[in-house]
Structure formats: C-alpha cells, structure tokens
Amino acid sequence: MRPHPSGASFSNLHLYGRLPYCLSLLSACLSFFVLAGSPAYADETTLIVGYDENYFPVYFYENNRWKGMDVDIVERLVERVNMVSRDVSMSFPRLYNGLLTGRVHIVTNLAKNDIRSEFMDWIGPVRTTSIALITKEKYMHEQFRGYEDLAQFIQATGKKIVYVNGSSFSPSLDAKLVDPSFRKNIFFVSEQSTAIKMLKADRVLGFFYDAFEARAVIASPERAKNTNFKGLTVHNFRVPDSEGGAFIGLSKKLPNQTRQQLLREFVAMKQAGELKKIADKWDAQHRSPCGSSREAP
C-alpha cells in the first residue's frame, strides 16, 4: 500500500526495494532504463505491469516468474480484454514515476487517495486490509492506542519506527509524516529489506506493513525464513484510518477506452465469481468481502 504524497521527494526516495527475490539490482535498473527509453506501449495490444519486492501472497517472484493473488487477477483481466501483458521489475519509486509518465500501465496493491487519483484510475478494491505494526515478541505487551502512545514510547526508549520512503498507509499518517515533531520519531529507509534487518537487529521498534500479507508470510515457516520475517510478529496496533481496500492502479496515460474495458471486465469477473475463486486460492476470501458479486464502490 504505497506511496505517500508528502515527505520525501523522488530525488531522495532511491529504491523502495521489495526485492527479496532473486533479481539483482542491476537487472531491475536495466529493466527501468529499457522501459524508460521505450514508447508507452510496446504495441497496441500490450500492457506493461510493474512489480517490485515480494509481498506474498499478493505478488512474489518464484521460479523466474511473478505469482500471487494480484498477478492472477491482472492476468485474467488482460486476457478478458484480448491483450497481453509484459511484466517489469523495478523499485517502487520508479514504478510510481512510470505510472505518472505512462511507461508503466498497471501497478497492484495500492491504497487509493486523491493525489494518486489525479493520474490513476482504480480497479477494485480486490480485498480489504489494514496496516499493522510489525515488531518483535518482546514488544507485544506494549499498548499503543494511537500516534501519541507510539511517540512517547519512542522518546522514552530511542526505538524509532522505521519507514520505507514512498509508502502511504492512511491520510492521518501522511499528515503526521509532514509534522516535524512526529518525523523525528521516524527512521526513513529506501527498502523494505532494510526495515526488516533493522528490526531483527533490535535497532527499532518496528515498521508498518499490511496485516494480511504479514500474517500469510509468518504463517509459512519456509516463506518467513526466506523473507527474513521469521521471529517477527503482528502487533495489535493498527495505523488509524488504514482499514480499506487494496486497489489496482491504471495509468491515465492509457487510452480511456482501454481503462474502461479493464474496469468493466473487473466487474464482470466479480459477477461471474472469478474474483472469489482467485481469493479462495490465496486464502483471502474469508478476510475480505471484495470478492463478492456486488459492484465495488
């Protein structure tokens, strides 16, 4: 659920990361430069879909391809509009810039906000979610009722929240991040993997992360080990106003006809029960009403 419109600029965002998969940084950068030098469409029937770091079970890189709930949804949507997709892998700030310029057409797992809506249309929501504090077991007994409790704990212990540049989790947190008195409680990094390493080293209190995704990763010992989530826990603190839908963003540089086709086919997928089937496959349906046949707001 990213990126936030306030705080750091793109010049200091660097890599948002999400790269625990096996692609090298060089490969990701080459993908970006090749894409940046190409027209918005590889051809009139190709949609460019951008992914960055692993976010199991939403999307993750395995056996040389992207897999996951959102991948299945996008692939089915693209098939329904009689087009083909080309996946690109790069850091999130670059994906975000790609949506702005039209070099990337589709990015999944986004929170919807007014800033983004200026240059994106929205498909979804594909599931409901909330943003939790991910921490270590030793901090699970701490009670945080809101931002002020977090700030007091940080000031008393020196254990800051580590925050990945470019993320957006709620309007209230976006507003907090431009408040100098609150920003001093935050340690900004460019990659999710860095946030995890800092927490594992007990340098910080924790980081914010999608609760559904975190539980899914932690519940799988193999994935928890591979993603370095082993030993981490989902605290009961939730970012205020973060409960909402996860959306697929469409660049408004796409022709309006194509965007409208994709929106219509998403509704048709829901009515046909295809979205529910995909959600069930990834154990998301019981957590989310978004796979039902009613039209999304």
PDB file of C-alpha atoms in Angstrom:
ATOM      1  CA  MET A   1       0.000   0.000   0.000  1.00  0.00           C
ATOM      2  CA  ARG A   2       2.078   2.874  -1.255  1.00  0.00           C
ATOM      3  CA  PRO A   3       3.279   5.671  -1.945  1.00  0.00           C
ATOM      4  CA  HIS A   4       2.727   8.722   0.280  1.00  0.00           C
ATOM      5  CA  PRO A   5       2.365  12.115  -1.413  1.00  0.00           C
ATOM      6  CA  SER A   6       4.080  14.050   1.342  1.00  0.00           C
ATOM      7  CA  GLY A   7       7.506  13.968   2.900  1.00  0.00           C
ATOM      8  CA  ALA A   8      10.408  12.719   0.821  1.00  0.00           C
ATOM      9  CA  SER A   9      10.729  13.715  -2.818  1.00  0.00           C
ATOM     10  CA  PHE A  10      11.616  11.289  -5.598  1.00  0.00           C
ATOM     11  CA  SER A  11      15.162  12.647  -5.579  1.00  0.00           C
ATOM     12  CA  ASN A  12      15.771  11.102  -2.157  1.00  0.00           C
ATOM     13  CA  LEU A  13      13.479   8.097  -2.393  1.00  0.00           C
ATOM     14  CA  HIS A  14      16.135   5.968  -4.182  1.00  0.00           C
ATOM     15  CA  LEU A  15      14.982   2.330  -4.123  1.00  0.00           C
ATOM     16  CA  TYR A  16      11.796   1.370  -2.355  1.00  0.00           C
ATOM     17  CA  GLY A  17      13.141  -2.123  -2.707  1.00  0.00           C
ATOM     18  CA  ARG A  18      10.720  -5.006  -2.177  1.00  0.00           C
ATOM     19  CA  LEU A  19      13.498  -7.127  -3.735  1.00  0.00           C
ATOM     20  CA  PRO A  20      13.926 -10.275  -1.628  1.00  0.00           C
ATOM     21  CA  TYR A  21      13.504 -12.161  -4.888  1.00  0.00           C
ATOM     22  CA  CYS A  22      16.494 -13.306  -6.889  1.00  0.00           C
ATOM     23  CA  LEU A  23      16.608 -10.491  -9.444  1.00  0.00           C
ATOM     24  CA  SER A  24      19.705  -8.400  -8.992  1.00  0.00           C
ATOM     25  CA  LEU A  25      19.652  -4.647  -8.599  1.00  0.00           C
ATOM     26  CA  LEU A  26      21.419  -4.367 -11.936  1.00  0.00           C
ATOM     27  CA  SER A  27      18.665  -6.334 -13.635  1.00  0.00           C
ATOM     28  CA  ALA A  28      15.981  -4.124 -12.079  1.00  0.00           C
ATOM     29  CA  CYS A  29      17.819  -0.975 -13.169  1.00  0.00           C
ATOM     30  CA  LEU A  30      18.283  -2.280 -16.708  1.00  0.00           C
ATOM     31  CA  SER A  31      14.555  -3.025 -16.894  1.00  0.00           C
ATOM     32  CA  PHE A  32      13.830   0.541 -15.921  1.00  0.00           C
ATOM     33  CA  PHE A  33      16.207   2.116 -18.425  1.00  0.00           C
ATOM     34  CA  VAL A  34      14.959  -0.085 -21.244  1.00  0.00           C
ATOM     35  CA  LEU A  35      11.386   0.803 -20.328  1.00  0.00           C
ATOM     36  CA  ALA A  36      12.195   4.497 -19.943  1.00  0.00           C
ATOM     37  CA  GLY A  37      13.527   4.597 -23.478  1.00  0.00           C
ATOM     38  CA  SER A  38      10.555   2.795 -24.991  1.00  0.00           C
ATOM     39  CA  PRO A  39       7.150   4.114 -26.025  1.00  0.00           C
ATOM     40  CA  ALA A  40       4.311   3.785 -23.503  1.00  0.00           C
ATOM     41  CA  TYR A  41       3.035   0.782 -25.456  1.00  0.00           C
ATOM     42  CA  ALA A  42       5.317  -1.942 -26.664  1.00  0.00           C
ATOM     43  CA  ASP A  43       2.461  -2.255 -29.163  1.00  0.00           C
ATOM     44  CA  GLU A  44      -1.259  -1.507 -29.100  1.00  0.00           C
ATOM     45  CA  THR A  45      -2.131  -4.852 -27.503  1.00  0.00           C
ATOM     46  CA  THR A  46       0.496  -4.912 -24.732  1.00  0.00           C
ATOM     47  CA  LEU A  47       0.045  -3.690 -21.160  1.00  0.00           C
ATOM     48  CA  ILE A  48       3.124  -3.042 -19.005  1.00  0.00           C
ATOM     49  CA  VAL A  49       2.609  -4.398 -15.464  1.00  0.00           C
ATOM     50  CA  GLY A  50       5.081  -3.333 -12.783  1.00  0.00           C
ATOM     51  CA  TYR A  51       6.170  -5.269  -9.701  1.00  0.00           C
ATOM     52  CA  ASP A  52       8.892  -4.602  -7.173  1.00  0.00           C
ATOM     53  CA  GLU A  53       9.586  -6.551  -3.961  1.00  0.00           C
ATOM     54  CA  ASN A  54       7.967  -9.769  -2.727  1.00  0.00           C
ATOM     55  CA  TYR A  55       4.624  -9.253  -0.972  1.00  0.00           C
ATOM     56  CA  PHE A  56       3.358 -12.799  -0.537  1.00  0.00           C
ATOM     57  CA  PRO A  57       0.601 -13.752  -1.185  1.00  0.00           C
ATOM     58  CA  VAL A  58      -0.239 -10.628  -3.201  1.00  0.00           C
ATOM     59  CA  TYR A  59       2.711 -10.992  -5.553  1.00  0.00           C
ATOM     60  CA  PHE A  60       6.107 -12.672  -5.308  1.00  0.00           C
ATOM     61  CA  TYR A  61       8.892 -13.790  -7.621  1.00  0.00           C
ATOM     62  CA  GLU A  62       9.396 -17.542  -7.819  1.00  0.00           C
ATOM     63  CA  ASN A  63      10.811 -19.882 -10.460  1.00  0.00           C
ATOM     64  CA  ASN A  64      11.606 -16.963 -12.746  1.00  0.00           C
ATOM     65  CA  ARG A  65       8.098 -15.529 -12.831  1.00  0.00           C
ATOM     66  CA  TRP A  66       5.703 -13.405 -10.810  1.00  0.00           C
ATOM     67  CA  LYS A  67       2.952 -15.251  -8.950  1.00  0.00           C
ATOM     68  CA  GLY A  68       0.251 -14.324  -6.456  1.00  0.00           C
ATOM     69  CA  MET A  69      -3.308 -13.143  -5.998  1.00  0.00           C
ATOM     70  CA  ASP A  70      -2.901  -9.818  -7.786  1.00  0.00           C
ATOM     71  CA  VAL A  71      -0.909 -11.456 -10.568  1.00  0.00           C
ATOM     72  CA  ASP A  72      -3.782 -13.881 -11.184  1.00  0.00           C
ATOM     73  CA  ILE A  73      -6.294 -11.024 -11.229  1.00  0.00           C
ATOM     74  CA  VAL A  74      -4.265  -8.917 -13.652  1.00  0.00           C
ATOM     75  CA  GLU A  75      -3.548 -11.830 -15.963  1.00  0.00           C
ATOM     76  CA  ARG A  76      -7.251 -12.695 -16.130  1.00  0.00           C
ATOM     77  CA  LEU A  77      -8.213  -9.047 -16.740  1.00  0.00           C
ATOM     78  CA  VAL A  78      -5.686  -8.703 -19.545  1.00  0.00           C
ATOM     79  CA  GLU A  79      -6.928 -11.929 -21.088  1.00  0.00           C
ATOM     80  CA  ARG A  80     -10.544 -10.685 -20.912  1.00  0.00           C
ATOM     81  CA  VAL A  81      -9.718  -7.531 -22.899  1.00  0.00           C
ATOM     82  CA  ASN A  82      -7.855  -9.589 -25.520  1.00  0.00           C
ATOM     83  CA  MET A  83      -4.482  -8.046 -24.764  1.00  0.00           C
ATOM     84  CA  VAL A  84      -1.160  -9.365 -23.467  1.00  0.00           C
ATOM     85  CA  SER A  85       0.962  -8.206 -20.555  1.00  0.00           C
ATOM     86  CA  ARG A  86       4.671  -7.635 -20.089  1.00  0.00           C
ATOM     87  CA  ASP A  87       5.994  -7.663 -16.533  1.00  0.00           C
ATOM     88  CA  VAL A  88       8.761  -5.292 -15.449  1.00  0.00           C
ATOM     89  CA  SER A  89      10.640  -5.387 -12.151  1.00  0.00           C
ATOM     90  CA  MET A  90      11.965  -2.229 -10.517  1.00  0.00           C
ATOM     91  CA  SER A  91      11.870  -0.237  -7.293  1.00  0.00           C
ATOM     92  CA  PHE A  92       8.572   1.262  -6.259  1.00  0.00           C
ATOM     93  CA  PRO A  93       9.506   4.944  -6.715  1.00  0.00           C
ATOM     94  CA  ARG A  94      10.384   4.100 -10.319  1.00  0.00           C
ATOM     95  CA  LEU A  95       7.122   2.224 -10.786  1.00  0.00           C
ATOM     96  CA  TYR A  96       5.301   5.244  -9.389  1.00  0.00           C
ATOM     97  CA  ASN A  97       7.094   7.539 -11.802  1.00  0.00           C
ATOM     98  CA  GLY A  98       6.296   5.077 -14.580  1.00  0.00           C
ATOM     99  CA  LEU A  99       2.578   5.408 -13.838  1.00  0.00           C
ATOM    100  CA  LEU A 100       2.915   9.196 -13.960  1.00  0.00           C
ATOM    101  CA  THR A 101       4.608   9.130 -17.348  1.00  0.00           C
ATOM    102  CA  GLY A 102       2.708   6.190 -18.821  1.00  0.00           C
ATOM    103  CA  ARG A 103       5.797   4.000 -19.122  1.00  0.00           C
ATOM    104  CA  VAL A 104       4.100   1.593 -16.692  1.00  0.00           C
ATOM    105  CA  HIS A 105       0.393   0.932 -17.173  1.00  0.00           C
ATOM    106  CA  ILE A 106      -0.628  -1.191 -14.189  1.00  0.00           C
ATOM    107  CA  VAL A 107       0.605  -1.439 -10.596  1.00  0.00           C
ATOM    108  CA  THR A 108      -1.204  -3.508  -7.970  1.00  0.00           C
ATOM    109  CA  ASN A 109      -1.612  -3.459  -4.175  1.00  0.00           C
ATOM    110  CA  LEU A 110      -2.163   0.286  -3.854  1.00  0.00           C
ATOM    111  CA  ALA A 111      -4.112   2.420  -1.412  1.00  0.00           C
ATOM    112  CA  LYS A 112      -6.413   4.905  -3.103  1.00  0.00           C
ATOM    113  CA  ASN A 113      -6.006   8.611  -2.380  1.00  0.00           C
ATOM    114  CA  ASP A 114      -6.742  11.972  -4.001  1.00  0.00           C
ATOM    115  CA  ILE A 115      -3.169  12.683  -5.081  1.00  0.00           C
ATOM    116  CA  ARG A 116      -2.892   9.420  -6.982  1.00  0.00           C
ATOM    117  CA  SER A 117      -6.344   9.798  -8.480  1.00  0.00           C
ATOM    118  CA  GLU A 118      -5.052  12.761 -10.461  1.00  0.00           C
ATOM    119  CA  PHE A 119      -3.043  10.394 -12.672  1.00  0.00           C
ATOM    120  CA  MET A 120      -4.576   6.958 -11.957  1.00  0.00           C
ATOM    121  CA  ASP A 121      -7.873   5.195 -12.416  1.00  0.00           C
ATOM    122  CA  TRP A 122      -8.724   2.430  -9.977  1.00  0.00           C
ATOM    123  CA  ILE A 123      -9.747  -1.202 -10.264  1.00  0.00           C
ATOM    124  CA  GLY A 124     -11.107  -2.668  -7.075  1.00  0.00           C
ATOM    125  CA  PRO A 125     -10.965  -3.000  -4.273  1.00  0.00           C
ATOM    126  CA  VAL A 126      -9.690  -6.533  -4.693  1.00  0.00           C
ATOM    127  CA  ARG A 127      -9.581  -7.173  -0.927  1.00  0.00           C
ATOM    128  CA  THR A 128      -9.876  -5.297   2.360  1.00  0.00           C
ATOM    129  CA  THR A 129      -6.905  -4.812   4.608  1.00  0.00           C
ATOM    130  CA  SER A 130      -5.422  -2.791   7.452  1.00  0.00           C
ATOM    131  CA  ILE A 131      -1.894  -1.690   8.297  1.00  0.00           C
ATOM    132  CA  ALA A 132      -0.284  -3.177  11.390  1.00  0.00           C
ATOM    133  CA  LEU A 133       2.854  -2.549  13.377  1.00  0.00           C
ATOM    134  CA  ILE A 134       5.296  -5.388  12.751  1.00  0.00           C
ATOM    135  CA  THR A 135       7.585  -5.862  15.712  1.00  0.00           C
ATOM    136  CA  LYS A 136       9.391  -8.433  17.875  1.00  0.00           C
ATOM    137  CA  GLU A 137       7.791 -10.599  20.535  1.00  0.00           C
ATOM    138  CA  LYS A 138       9.454  -8.573  23.306  1.00  0.00           C
ATOM    139  CA  TYR A 139       7.331  -5.532  22.369  1.00  0.00           C
ATOM    140  CA  MET A 140       3.993  -7.309  22.024  1.00  0.00           C
ATOM    141  CA  HIS A 141       2.884  -6.382  25.546  1.00  0.00           C
ATOM    142  CA  GLU A 142       3.209  -2.654  24.819  1.00  0.00           C
ATOM    143  CA  GLN A 143      -0.150  -0.934  24.386  1.00  0.00           C
ATOM    144  CA  PHE A 144      -0.329   1.777  21.743  1.00  0.00           C
ATOM    145  CA  ARG A 145      -3.723   3.449  21.421  1.00  0.00           C
ATOM    146  CA  GLY A 146      -2.577   5.972  18.843  1.00  0.00           C
ATOM    147  CA  TYR A 147       0.272   8.045  17.486  1.00  0.00           C
ATOM    148  CA  GLU A 148       0.903   9.788  20.792  1.00  0.00           C
ATOM    149  CA  ASP A 149       1.472   6.491  22.609  1.00  0.00           C
ATOM    150  CA  LEU A 150       3.922   5.466  19.895  1.00  0.00           C
ATOM    151  CA  ALA A 151       5.747   8.787  20.157  1.00  0.00           C
ATOM    152  CA  GLN A 152       6.003   8.544  23.939  1.00  0.00           C
ATOM    153  CA  PHE A 153       7.440   5.032  23.760  1.00  0.00           C
ATOM    154  CA  ILE A 154       9.950   6.067  21.092  1.00  0.00           C
ATOM    155  CA  GLN A 155      11.077   9.097  23.064  1.00  0.00           C
ATOM    156  CA  ALA A 156      11.468   7.002  26.218  1.00  0.00           C
ATOM    157  CA  THR A 157      13.391   4.146  24.586  1.00  0.00           C
ATOM    158  CA  GLY A 158      15.015   5.640  21.498  1.00  0.00           C
ATOM    159  CA  LYS A 159      13.463   2.832  19.419  1.00  0.00           C
ATOM    160  CA  LYS A 160      12.061   4.580  16.353  1.00  0.00           C
ATOM    161  CA  ILE A 161       9.652   3.353  13.700  1.00  0.00           C
ATOM    162  CA  VAL A 162      11.483   2.513  10.502  1.00  0.00           C
ATOM    163  CA  TYR A 163       9.544   3.712   7.458  1.00  0.00           C
ATOM    164  CA  VAL A 164      10.060   2.942   3.796  1.00  0.00           C
ATOM    165  CA  ASN A 165      10.143   6.070   1.647  1.00  0.00           C
ATOM    166  CA  GLY A 166       7.304   6.226  -0.822  1.00  0.00           C
ATOM    167  CA  SER A 167       4.774   4.319   1.310  1.00  0.00           C
ATOM    168  CA  SER A 168       1.262   5.506   2.044  1.00  0.00           C
ATOM    169  CA  PHE A 169      -0.910   3.836   4.653  1.00  0.00           C
ATOM    170  CA  SER A 170      -3.557   6.371   5.666  1.00  0.00           C
ATOM    171  CA  PRO A 171      -4.350  10.088   5.365  1.00  0.00           C
ATOM    172  CA  SER A 172      -3.730  10.528   9.090  1.00  0.00           C
ATOM    173  CA  LEU A 173      -0.243   9.043   8.858  1.00  0.00           C
ATOM    174  CA  ASP A 174       0.549  11.036   5.711  1.00  0.00           C
ATOM    175  CA  ALA A 175      -0.303  14.171   7.695  1.00  0.00           C
ATOM    176  CA  LYS A 176       1.855  13.048  10.621  1.00  0.00           C
ATOM    177  CA  LEU A 177       4.842  12.496   8.366  1.00  0.00           C
ATOM    178  CA  VAL A 178       4.983  16.185   7.431  1.00  0.00           C
ATOM    179  CA  ASP A 179       4.829  17.237  11.092  1.00  0.00           C
ATOM    180  CA  PRO A 180       8.447  17.863  12.213  1.00  0.00           C
ATOM    181  CA  SER A 181       7.670  16.900  15.808  1.00  0.00           C
ATOM    182  CA  PHE A 182       6.455  13.476  14.659  1.00  0.00           C
ATOM    183  CA  ARG A 183       9.002  12.920  11.877  1.00  0.00           C
ATOM    184  CA  LYS A 184      11.782  12.853  14.458  1.00  0.00           C
ATOM    185  CA  ASN A 185      10.293   9.534  15.642  1.00  0.00           C
ATOM    186  CA  ILE A 186      10.747   8.000  12.192  1.00  0.00           C
ATOM    187  CA  PHE A 187      13.834   6.457  10.613  1.00  0.00           C
ATOM    188  CA  PHE A 188      13.413   6.627   6.828  1.00  0.00           C
ATOM    189  CA  VAL A 189      14.908   3.946   4.595  1.00  0.00           C
ATOM    190  CA  SER A 190      14.689   3.149   0.899  1.00  0.00           C
ATOM    191  CA  GLU A 191      13.994  -0.600   1.017  1.00  0.00           C
ATOM    192  CA  GLN A 192      11.665  -2.891   2.936  1.00  0.00           C
ATOM    193  CA  SER A 193      14.506  -5.368   3.382  1.00  0.00           C
ATOM    194  CA  THR A 194      16.452  -2.690   5.271  1.00  0.00           C
ATOM    195  CA  ALA A 195      13.496  -2.116   7.603  1.00  0.00           C
ATOM    196  CA  ILE A 196      13.316  -5.829   8.381  1.00  0.00           C
ATOM    197  CA  LYS A 197      17.058  -6.055   9.058  1.00  0.00           C
ATOM    198  CA  MET A 198      16.927  -3.073  11.419  1.00  0.00           C
ATOM    199  CA  LEU A 199      14.084  -4.644  13.388  1.00  0.00           C
ATOM    200  CA  LYS A 200      15.806  -8.028  13.543  1.00  0.00           C
ATOM    201  CA  ALA A 201      18.884  -6.236  14.919  1.00  0.00           C
ATOM    202  CA  ASP A 202      16.644  -4.591  17.562  1.00  0.00           C
ATOM    203  CA  ARG A 203      17.585  -1.102  16.390  1.00  0.00           C
ATOM    204  CA  VAL A 204      13.945  -0.012  16.014  1.00  0.00           C
ATOM    205  CA  LEU A 205      10.518  -0.711  17.483  1.00  0.00           C
ATOM    206  CA  GLY A 206       9.104  -1.946  14.209  1.00  0.00           C
ATOM    207  CA  PHE A 207       7.696  -0.983  10.828  1.00  0.00           C
ATOM    208  CA  PHE A 208       4.255  -0.684   9.248  1.00  0.00           C
ATOM    209  CA  TYR A 209       3.032  -3.436   6.936  1.00  0.00           C
ATOM    210  CA  ASP A 210      -0.158  -4.895   5.506  1.00  0.00           C
ATOM    211  CA  ALA A 211      -1.606  -7.164   8.221  1.00  0.00           C
ATOM    212  CA  PHE A 212      -2.976  -9.729   5.753  1.00  0.00           C
ATOM    213  CA  GLU A 213       0.341 -10.064   3.953  1.00  0.00           C
ATOM    214  CA  ALA A 214       2.366 -10.232   7.177  1.00  0.00           C
ATOM    215  CA  ARG A 215       0.200 -12.974   8.684  1.00  0.00           C
ATOM    216  CA  ALA A 216       0.391 -15.010   5.485  1.00  0.00           C
ATOM    217  CA  VAL A 217       4.188 -14.825   5.375  1.00  0.00           C
ATOM    218  CA  ILE A 218       4.685 -15.517   9.099  1.00  0.00           C
ATOM    219  CA  ALA A 219       2.292 -18.490   8.969  1.00  0.00           C
ATOM    220  CA  SER A 220       4.564 -20.192   6.429  1.00  0.00           C
ATOM    221  CA  PRO A 221       7.877 -21.203   8.094  1.00  0.00           C
ATOM    222  CA  GLU A 222       9.642 -21.518   4.747  1.00  0.00           C
ATOM    223  CA  ARG A 223       8.472 -18.132   3.474  1.00  0.00           C
ATOM    224  CA  ALA A 224       9.101 -16.488   6.834  1.00  0.00           C
ATOM    225  CA  LYS A 225      12.679 -17.727   6.680  1.00  0.00           C
ATOM    226  CA  ASN A 226      13.188 -16.749   3.038  1.00  0.00           C
ATOM    227  CA  THR A 227      11.799 -13.234   3.554  1.00  0.00           C
ATOM    228  CA  ASN A 228      13.537 -12.733   6.934  1.00  0.00           C
ATOM    229  CA  PHE A 229      10.129 -12.414   8.680  1.00  0.00           C
ATOM    230  CA  LYS A 230      10.975 -15.353  10.925  1.00  0.00           C
ATOM    231  CA  GLY A 231      10.768 -14.229  14.545  1.00  0.00           C
ATOM    232  CA  LEU A 232       8.628 -11.182  13.799  1.00  0.00           C
ATOM    233  CA  THR A 233       5.040 -10.705  14.975  1.00  0.00           C
ATOM    234  CA  VAL A 234       1.952  -8.687  14.067  1.00  0.00           C
ATOM    235  CA  HIS A 235       1.186  -6.230  16.876  1.00  0.00           C
ATOM    236  CA  ASN A 236      -2.455  -5.350  17.610  1.00  0.00           C
ATOM    237  CA  PHE A 237      -1.747  -1.671  16.830  1.00  0.00           C
ATOM    238  CA  ARG A 238      -3.315  -0.543  13.568  1.00  0.00           C
ATOM    239  CA  VAL A 239      -2.483   2.651  11.753  1.00  0.00           C
ATOM    240  CA  PRO A 240      -5.515   4.909  12.271  1.00  0.00           C
ATOM    241  CA  ASP A 241      -7.793   5.117   9.225  1.00  0.00           C
ATOM    242  CA  SER A 242      -5.795   2.446   7.392  1.00  0.00           C
ATOM    243  CA  GLU A 243      -8.685  -0.004   7.089  1.00  0.00           C
ATOM    244  CA  GLY A 244      -9.721  -0.047   3.466  1.00  0.00           C
ATOM    245  CA  GLY A 245      -9.353  -1.622   0.096  1.00  0.00           C
ATOM    246  CA  ALA A 246      -6.282  -2.665  -1.836  1.00  0.00           C
ATOM    247  CA  PHE A 247      -6.600  -1.451  -5.424  1.00  0.00           C
ATOM    248  CA  ILE A 248      -5.018  -1.907  -8.833  1.00  0.00           C
ATOM    249  CA  GLY A 249      -3.862   1.406 -10.301  1.00  0.00           C
ATOM    250  CA  LEU A 250      -4.172   2.199 -14.015  1.00  0.00           C
ATOM    251  CA  SER A 251      -2.102   4.984 -15.540  1.00  0.00           C
ATOM    252  CA  LYS A 252      -4.296   7.667 -17.091  1.00  0.00           C
ATOM    253  CA  LYS A 253      -1.776   7.738 -19.939  1.00  0.00           C
ATOM    254  CA  LEU A 254      -3.537   4.585 -21.125  1.00  0.00           C
ATOM    255  CA  PRO A 255      -6.270   5.290 -23.670  1.00  0.00           C
ATOM    256  CA  ASN A 256      -9.576   5.894 -21.934  1.00  0.00           C
ATOM    257  CA  GLN A 257     -11.177   3.086 -23.943  1.00  0.00           C
ATOM    258  CA  THR A 258      -8.644   0.576 -22.584  1.00  0.00           C
ATOM    259  CA  ARG A 259      -9.131   1.756 -18.999  1.00  0.00           C
ATOM    260  CA  GLN A 260     -12.900   1.486 -19.325  1.00  0.00           C
ATOM    261  CA  GLN A 261     -12.610  -2.011 -20.778  1.00  0.00           C
ATOM    262  CA  LEU A 262     -10.489  -3.139 -17.842  1.00  0.00           C
ATOM    263  CA  LEU A 263     -12.905  -1.605 -15.333  1.00  0.00           C
ATOM    264  CA  ARG A 264     -15.888  -3.299 -16.995  1.00  0.00           C
ATOM    265  CA  GLU A 265     -14.159  -6.668 -17.099  1.00  0.00           C
ATOM    266  CA  PHE A 266     -13.299  -6.458 -13.407  1.00  0.00           C
ATOM    267  CA  VAL A 267     -16.985  -6.029 -12.598  1.00  0.00           C
ATOM    268  CA  ALA A 268     -17.769  -8.946 -14.921  1.00  0.00           C
ATOM    269  CA  MET A 269     -15.139 -11.070 -13.150  1.00  0.00           C
ATOM    270  CA  LYS A 270     -16.828 -10.413  -9.822  1.00  0.00           C
ATOM    271  CA  GLN A 271     -20.274 -11.175 -11.162  1.00  0.00           C
ATOM    272  CA  ALA A 272     -19.011 -14.438 -12.665  1.00  0.00           C
ATOM    273  CA  GLY A 273     -17.419 -15.482  -9.374  1.00  0.00           C
ATOM    274  CA  GLU A 274     -13.898 -15.403 -10.813  1.00  0.00           C
ATOM    275  CA  LEU A 275     -12.582 -12.922  -8.256  1.00  0.00           C
ATOM    276  CA  LYS A 276     -13.898 -15.082  -5.397  1.00  0.00           C
ATOM    277  CA  LYS A 277     -12.223 -18.140  -6.878  1.00  0.00           C
ATOM    278  CA  ILE A 278      -8.877 -16.336  -7.041  1.00  0.00           C
ATOM    279  CA  ALA A 279      -9.293 -15.000  -3.481  1.00  0.00           C
ATOM    280  CA  ASP A 280     -10.103 -18.504  -2.232  1.00  0.00           C
ATOM    281  CA  LYS A 281      -6.981 -19.848  -3.930  1.00  0.00           C
ATOM    282  CA  TRP A 282      -4.842 -17.422  -1.908  1.00  0.00           C
ATOM    283  CA  ASP A 283      -6.842 -17.742   1.330  1.00  0.00           C
ATOM    284  CA  ALA A 284      -8.035 -14.134   1.122  1.00  0.00           C
ATOM    285  CA  GLN A 285     -11.764 -14.551   0.593  1.00  0.00           C
ATOM    286  CA  HIS A 286     -12.700 -15.142   4.227  1.00  0.00           C
ATOM    287  CA  ARG A 287     -10.844 -11.956   5.169  1.00  0.00           C
ATOM    288  CA  SER A 288     -12.389  -9.763   2.507  1.00  0.00           C
ATOM    289  CA  PRO A 289     -15.850  -9.012   1.127  1.00  0.00           C
ATOM    290  CA  CYS A 290     -14.324  -7.641  -2.064  1.00  0.00           C
ATOM    291  CA  GLY A 291     -14.676 -10.875  -3.987  1.00  0.00           C
ATOM    292  CA  SER A 292     -18.458 -10.819  -3.771  1.00  0.00           C
ATOM    293  CA  SER A 293     -20.675 -10.217  -6.777  1.00  0.00           C
ATOM    294  CA  ARG A 294     -21.758  -6.743  -5.737  1.00  0.00           C
ATOM    295  CA  GLU A 295     -20.103  -3.892  -7.604  1.00  0.00           C
ATOM    296  CA  ALA A 296     -17.212  -2.219  -5.807  1.00  0.00           C
ATOM    297  CA  PRO A 297     -17.761   1.381  -4.727  1.00  0.00           C
TER     298      PRO A 297
END
